[in-house]
Short mmCIF file of N, CA and C in Angstrom, two decimals:
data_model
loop_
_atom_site.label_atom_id
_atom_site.label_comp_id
_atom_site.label_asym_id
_atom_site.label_seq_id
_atom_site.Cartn_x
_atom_site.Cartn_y
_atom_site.Cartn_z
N UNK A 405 40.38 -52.36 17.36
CA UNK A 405 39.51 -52.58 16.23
C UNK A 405 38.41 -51.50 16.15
N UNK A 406 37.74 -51.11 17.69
CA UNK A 406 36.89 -50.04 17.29
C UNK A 406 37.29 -48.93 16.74
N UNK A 407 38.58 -48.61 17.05
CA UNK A 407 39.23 -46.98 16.57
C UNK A 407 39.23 -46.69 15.33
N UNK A 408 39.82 -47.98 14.60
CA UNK A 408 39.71 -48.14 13.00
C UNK A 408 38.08 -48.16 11.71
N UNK A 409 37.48 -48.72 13.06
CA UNK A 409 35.83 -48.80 12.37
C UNK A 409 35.05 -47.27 12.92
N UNK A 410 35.55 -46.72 13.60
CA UNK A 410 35.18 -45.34 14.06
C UNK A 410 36.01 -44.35 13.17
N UNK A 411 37.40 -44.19 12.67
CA UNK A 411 37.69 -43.97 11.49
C UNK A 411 37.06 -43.95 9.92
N UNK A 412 36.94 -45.23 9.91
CA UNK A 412 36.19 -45.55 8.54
C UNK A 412 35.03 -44.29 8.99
N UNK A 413 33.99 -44.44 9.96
CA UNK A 413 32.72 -44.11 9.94
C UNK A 413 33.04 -42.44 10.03
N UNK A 414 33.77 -41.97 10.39
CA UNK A 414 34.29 -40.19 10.57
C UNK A 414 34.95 -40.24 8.93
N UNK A 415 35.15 -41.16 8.14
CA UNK A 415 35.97 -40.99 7.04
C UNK A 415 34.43 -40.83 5.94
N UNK A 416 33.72 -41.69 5.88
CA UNK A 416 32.47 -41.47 5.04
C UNK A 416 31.64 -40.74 5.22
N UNK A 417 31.37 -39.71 6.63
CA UNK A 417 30.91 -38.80 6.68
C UNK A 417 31.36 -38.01 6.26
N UNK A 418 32.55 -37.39 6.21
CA UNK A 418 33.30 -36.53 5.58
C UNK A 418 33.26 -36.43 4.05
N UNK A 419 33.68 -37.26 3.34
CA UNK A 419 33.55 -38.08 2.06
C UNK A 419 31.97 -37.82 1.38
N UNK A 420 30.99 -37.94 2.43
CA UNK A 420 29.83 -37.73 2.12
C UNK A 420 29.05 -36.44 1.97
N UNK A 421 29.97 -35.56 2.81
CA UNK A 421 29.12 -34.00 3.13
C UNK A 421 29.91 -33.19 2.16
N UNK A 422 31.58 -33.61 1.92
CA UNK A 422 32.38 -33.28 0.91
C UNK A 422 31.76 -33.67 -0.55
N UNK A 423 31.21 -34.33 -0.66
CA UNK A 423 30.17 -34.54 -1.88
C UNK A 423 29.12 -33.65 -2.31
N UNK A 424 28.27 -33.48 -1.00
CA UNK A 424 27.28 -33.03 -1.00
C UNK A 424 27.13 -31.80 -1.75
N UNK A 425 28.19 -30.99 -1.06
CA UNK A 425 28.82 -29.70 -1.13
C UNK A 425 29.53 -29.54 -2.10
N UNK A 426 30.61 -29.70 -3.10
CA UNK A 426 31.16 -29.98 -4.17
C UNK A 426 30.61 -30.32 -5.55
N UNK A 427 29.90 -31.62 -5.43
CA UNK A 427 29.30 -31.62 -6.54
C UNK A 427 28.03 -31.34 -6.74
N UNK A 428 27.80 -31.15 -8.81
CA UNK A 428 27.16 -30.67 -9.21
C UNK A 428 25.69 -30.98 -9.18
N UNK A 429 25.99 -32.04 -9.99
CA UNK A 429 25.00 -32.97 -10.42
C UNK A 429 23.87 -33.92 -9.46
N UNK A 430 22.75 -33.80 -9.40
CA UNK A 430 21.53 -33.68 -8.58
C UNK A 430 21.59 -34.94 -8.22
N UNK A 431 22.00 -36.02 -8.94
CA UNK A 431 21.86 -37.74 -8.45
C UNK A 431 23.01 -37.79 -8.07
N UNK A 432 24.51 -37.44 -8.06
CA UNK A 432 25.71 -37.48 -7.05
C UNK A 432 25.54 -37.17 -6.21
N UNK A 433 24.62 -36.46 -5.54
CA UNK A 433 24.62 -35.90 -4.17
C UNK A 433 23.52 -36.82 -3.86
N UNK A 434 22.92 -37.68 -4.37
CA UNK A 434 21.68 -38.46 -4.08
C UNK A 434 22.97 -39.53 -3.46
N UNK A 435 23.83 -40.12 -4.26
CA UNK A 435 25.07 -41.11 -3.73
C UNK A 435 25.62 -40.50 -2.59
N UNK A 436 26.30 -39.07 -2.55
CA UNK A 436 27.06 -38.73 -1.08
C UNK A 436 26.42 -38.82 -0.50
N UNK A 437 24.72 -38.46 -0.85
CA UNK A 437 24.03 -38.96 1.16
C UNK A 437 23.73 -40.14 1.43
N UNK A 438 23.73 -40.96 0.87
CA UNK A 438 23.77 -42.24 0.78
C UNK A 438 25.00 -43.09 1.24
N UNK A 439 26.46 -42.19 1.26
CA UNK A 439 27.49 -42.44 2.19
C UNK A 439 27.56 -41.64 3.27
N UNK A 440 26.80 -40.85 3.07
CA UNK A 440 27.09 -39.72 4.75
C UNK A 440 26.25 -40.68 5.50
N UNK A 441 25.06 -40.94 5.19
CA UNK A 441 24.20 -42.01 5.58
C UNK A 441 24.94 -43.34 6.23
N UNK A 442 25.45 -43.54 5.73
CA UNK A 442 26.31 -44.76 6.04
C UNK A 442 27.24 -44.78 7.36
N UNK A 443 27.99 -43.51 7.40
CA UNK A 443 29.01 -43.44 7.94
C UNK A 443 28.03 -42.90 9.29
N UNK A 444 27.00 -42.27 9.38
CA UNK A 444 26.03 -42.31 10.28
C UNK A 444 25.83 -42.85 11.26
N UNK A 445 25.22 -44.09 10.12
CA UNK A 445 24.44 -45.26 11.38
C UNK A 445 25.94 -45.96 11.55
N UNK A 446 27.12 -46.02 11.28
CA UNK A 446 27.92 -46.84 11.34
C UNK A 446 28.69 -46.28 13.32
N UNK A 447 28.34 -44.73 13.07
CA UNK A 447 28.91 -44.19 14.33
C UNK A 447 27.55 -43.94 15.46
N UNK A 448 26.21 -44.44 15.19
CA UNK A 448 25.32 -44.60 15.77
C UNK A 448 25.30 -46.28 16.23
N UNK A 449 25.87 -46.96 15.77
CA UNK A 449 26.33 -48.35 16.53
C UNK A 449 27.26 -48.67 17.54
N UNK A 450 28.30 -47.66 16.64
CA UNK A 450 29.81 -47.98 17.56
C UNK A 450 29.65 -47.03 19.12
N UNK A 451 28.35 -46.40 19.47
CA UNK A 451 27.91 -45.68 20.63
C UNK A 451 27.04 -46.52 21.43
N UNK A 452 26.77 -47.85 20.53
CA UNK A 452 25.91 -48.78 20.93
C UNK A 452 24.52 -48.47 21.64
N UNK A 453 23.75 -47.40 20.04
CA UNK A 453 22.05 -46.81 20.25
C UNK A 453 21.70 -47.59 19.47
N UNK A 454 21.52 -49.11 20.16
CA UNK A 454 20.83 -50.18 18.72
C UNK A 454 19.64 -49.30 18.10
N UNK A 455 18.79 -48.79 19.45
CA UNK A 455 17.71 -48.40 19.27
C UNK A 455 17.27 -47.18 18.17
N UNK A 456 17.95 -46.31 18.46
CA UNK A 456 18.77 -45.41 17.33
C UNK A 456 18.57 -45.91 15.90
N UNK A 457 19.65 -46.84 16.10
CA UNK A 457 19.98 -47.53 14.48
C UNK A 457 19.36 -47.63 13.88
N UNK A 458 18.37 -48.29 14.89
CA UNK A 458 17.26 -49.00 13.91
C UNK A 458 16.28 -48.01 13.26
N UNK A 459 15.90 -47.15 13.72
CA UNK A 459 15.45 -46.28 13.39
C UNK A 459 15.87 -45.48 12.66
N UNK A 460 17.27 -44.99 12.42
CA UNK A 460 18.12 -44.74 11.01
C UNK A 460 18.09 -45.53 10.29
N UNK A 461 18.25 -46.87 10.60
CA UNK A 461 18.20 -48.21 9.03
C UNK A 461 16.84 -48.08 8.16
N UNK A 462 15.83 -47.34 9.31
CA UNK A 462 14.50 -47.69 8.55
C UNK A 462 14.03 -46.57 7.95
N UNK A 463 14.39 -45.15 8.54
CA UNK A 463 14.21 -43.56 8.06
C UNK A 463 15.05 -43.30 6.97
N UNK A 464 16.41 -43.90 6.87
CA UNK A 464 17.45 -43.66 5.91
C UNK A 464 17.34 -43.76 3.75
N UNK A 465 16.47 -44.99 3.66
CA UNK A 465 15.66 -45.21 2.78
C UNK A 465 14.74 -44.31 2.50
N UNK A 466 13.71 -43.78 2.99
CA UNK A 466 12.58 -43.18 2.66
C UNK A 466 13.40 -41.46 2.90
N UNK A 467 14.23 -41.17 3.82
CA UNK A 467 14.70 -39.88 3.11
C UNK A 467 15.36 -39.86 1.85
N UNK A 468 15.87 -40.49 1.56
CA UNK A 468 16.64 -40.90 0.34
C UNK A 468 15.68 -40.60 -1.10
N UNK A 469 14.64 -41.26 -0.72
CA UNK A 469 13.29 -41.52 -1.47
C UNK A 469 12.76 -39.92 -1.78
N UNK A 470 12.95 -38.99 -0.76
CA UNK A 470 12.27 -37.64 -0.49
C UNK A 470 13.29 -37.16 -0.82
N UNK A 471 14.05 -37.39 -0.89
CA UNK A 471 15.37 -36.50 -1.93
C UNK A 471 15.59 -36.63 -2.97
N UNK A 472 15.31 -37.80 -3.89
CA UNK A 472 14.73 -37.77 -5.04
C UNK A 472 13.44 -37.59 -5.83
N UNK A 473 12.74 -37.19 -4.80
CA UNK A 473 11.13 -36.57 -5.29
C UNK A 473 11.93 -35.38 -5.68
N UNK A 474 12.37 -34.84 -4.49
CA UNK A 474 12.27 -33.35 -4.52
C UNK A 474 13.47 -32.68 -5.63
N UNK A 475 14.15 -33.60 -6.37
CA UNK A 475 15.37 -33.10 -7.37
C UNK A 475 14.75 -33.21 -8.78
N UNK A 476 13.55 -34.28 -8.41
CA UNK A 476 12.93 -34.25 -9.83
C UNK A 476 11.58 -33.33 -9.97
N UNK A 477 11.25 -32.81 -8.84
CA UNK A 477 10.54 -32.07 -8.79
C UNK A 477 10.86 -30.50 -8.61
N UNK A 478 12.28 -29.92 -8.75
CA UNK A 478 12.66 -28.71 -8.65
C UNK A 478 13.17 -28.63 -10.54
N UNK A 479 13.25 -30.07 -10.93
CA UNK A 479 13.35 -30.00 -12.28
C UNK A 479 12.58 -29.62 -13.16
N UNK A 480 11.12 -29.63 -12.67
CA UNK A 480 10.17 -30.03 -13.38
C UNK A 480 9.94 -28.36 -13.45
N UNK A 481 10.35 -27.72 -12.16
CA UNK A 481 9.74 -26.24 -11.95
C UNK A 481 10.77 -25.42 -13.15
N UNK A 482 12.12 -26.04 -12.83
CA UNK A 482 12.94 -25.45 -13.82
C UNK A 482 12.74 -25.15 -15.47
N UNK A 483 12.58 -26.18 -15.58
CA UNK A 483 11.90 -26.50 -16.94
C UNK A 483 10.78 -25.84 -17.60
N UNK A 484 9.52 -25.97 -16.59
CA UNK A 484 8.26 -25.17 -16.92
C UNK A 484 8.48 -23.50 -16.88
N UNK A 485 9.66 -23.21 -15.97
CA UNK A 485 10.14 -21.57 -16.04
C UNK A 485 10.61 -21.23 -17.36
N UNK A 486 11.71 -22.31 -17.63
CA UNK A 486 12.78 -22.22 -19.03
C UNK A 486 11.39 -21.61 -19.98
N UNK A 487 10.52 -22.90 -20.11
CA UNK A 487 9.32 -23.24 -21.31
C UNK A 487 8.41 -21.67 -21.15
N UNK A 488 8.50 -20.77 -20.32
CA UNK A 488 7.76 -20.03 -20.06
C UNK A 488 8.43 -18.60 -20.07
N UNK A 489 9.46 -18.55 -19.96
CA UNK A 489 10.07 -17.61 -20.21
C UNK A 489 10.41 -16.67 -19.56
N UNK A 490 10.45 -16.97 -18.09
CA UNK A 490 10.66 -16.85 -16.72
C UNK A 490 11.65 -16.68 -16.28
N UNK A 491 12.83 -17.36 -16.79
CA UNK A 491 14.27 -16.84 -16.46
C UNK A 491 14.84 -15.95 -17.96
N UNK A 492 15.74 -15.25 -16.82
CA UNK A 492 16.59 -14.41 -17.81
C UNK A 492 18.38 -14.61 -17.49
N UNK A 493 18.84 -14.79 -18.13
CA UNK A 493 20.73 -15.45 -17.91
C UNK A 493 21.19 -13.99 -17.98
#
């Protein structure tokens, strides 16, 4: 049973960094880390670092949080460049 739940957890990391990396769009990659995340703490259990965990269960959220500051805040720079006339295509 562990081999299969150690699977899953090597399968959503993968799944998750393959996201990361691939796609485009600034809130899909907010979701793949949110499964890389997953598949994480899932292989930080099955090593049995409760202690660990817990400390991923509780950091995992608030990076999450800081990764969506920072996508809406590279937007904001984008934008004020566009509005300013700062980039050239």
């Amino acid at each position: 049973m562990e081999f299969f739940v150690s699977l899953i957890a090597i399968a959503l990391m993968l799944i998750g960094a393959a996201g990361i990396i691939l796609l485009k769009k600034p809130m899909d990659k907010v979701i793949m880390f949110s499964i890389l995340d997953a598949g994480f703490l899932l292989t930080v259990v099955l090593f049995k670092y409760l202690d660990v965990a817990l400390f991923v269960a509780l950091c995992g959220p608030l990076s999450t949080l800081v990764f969506i500051l920072s996508i809406v805040k590279i937007k904001e720079i984008r934008t004020k460049k566009v509005e300013s006339g700062e980039i050239h295509d």
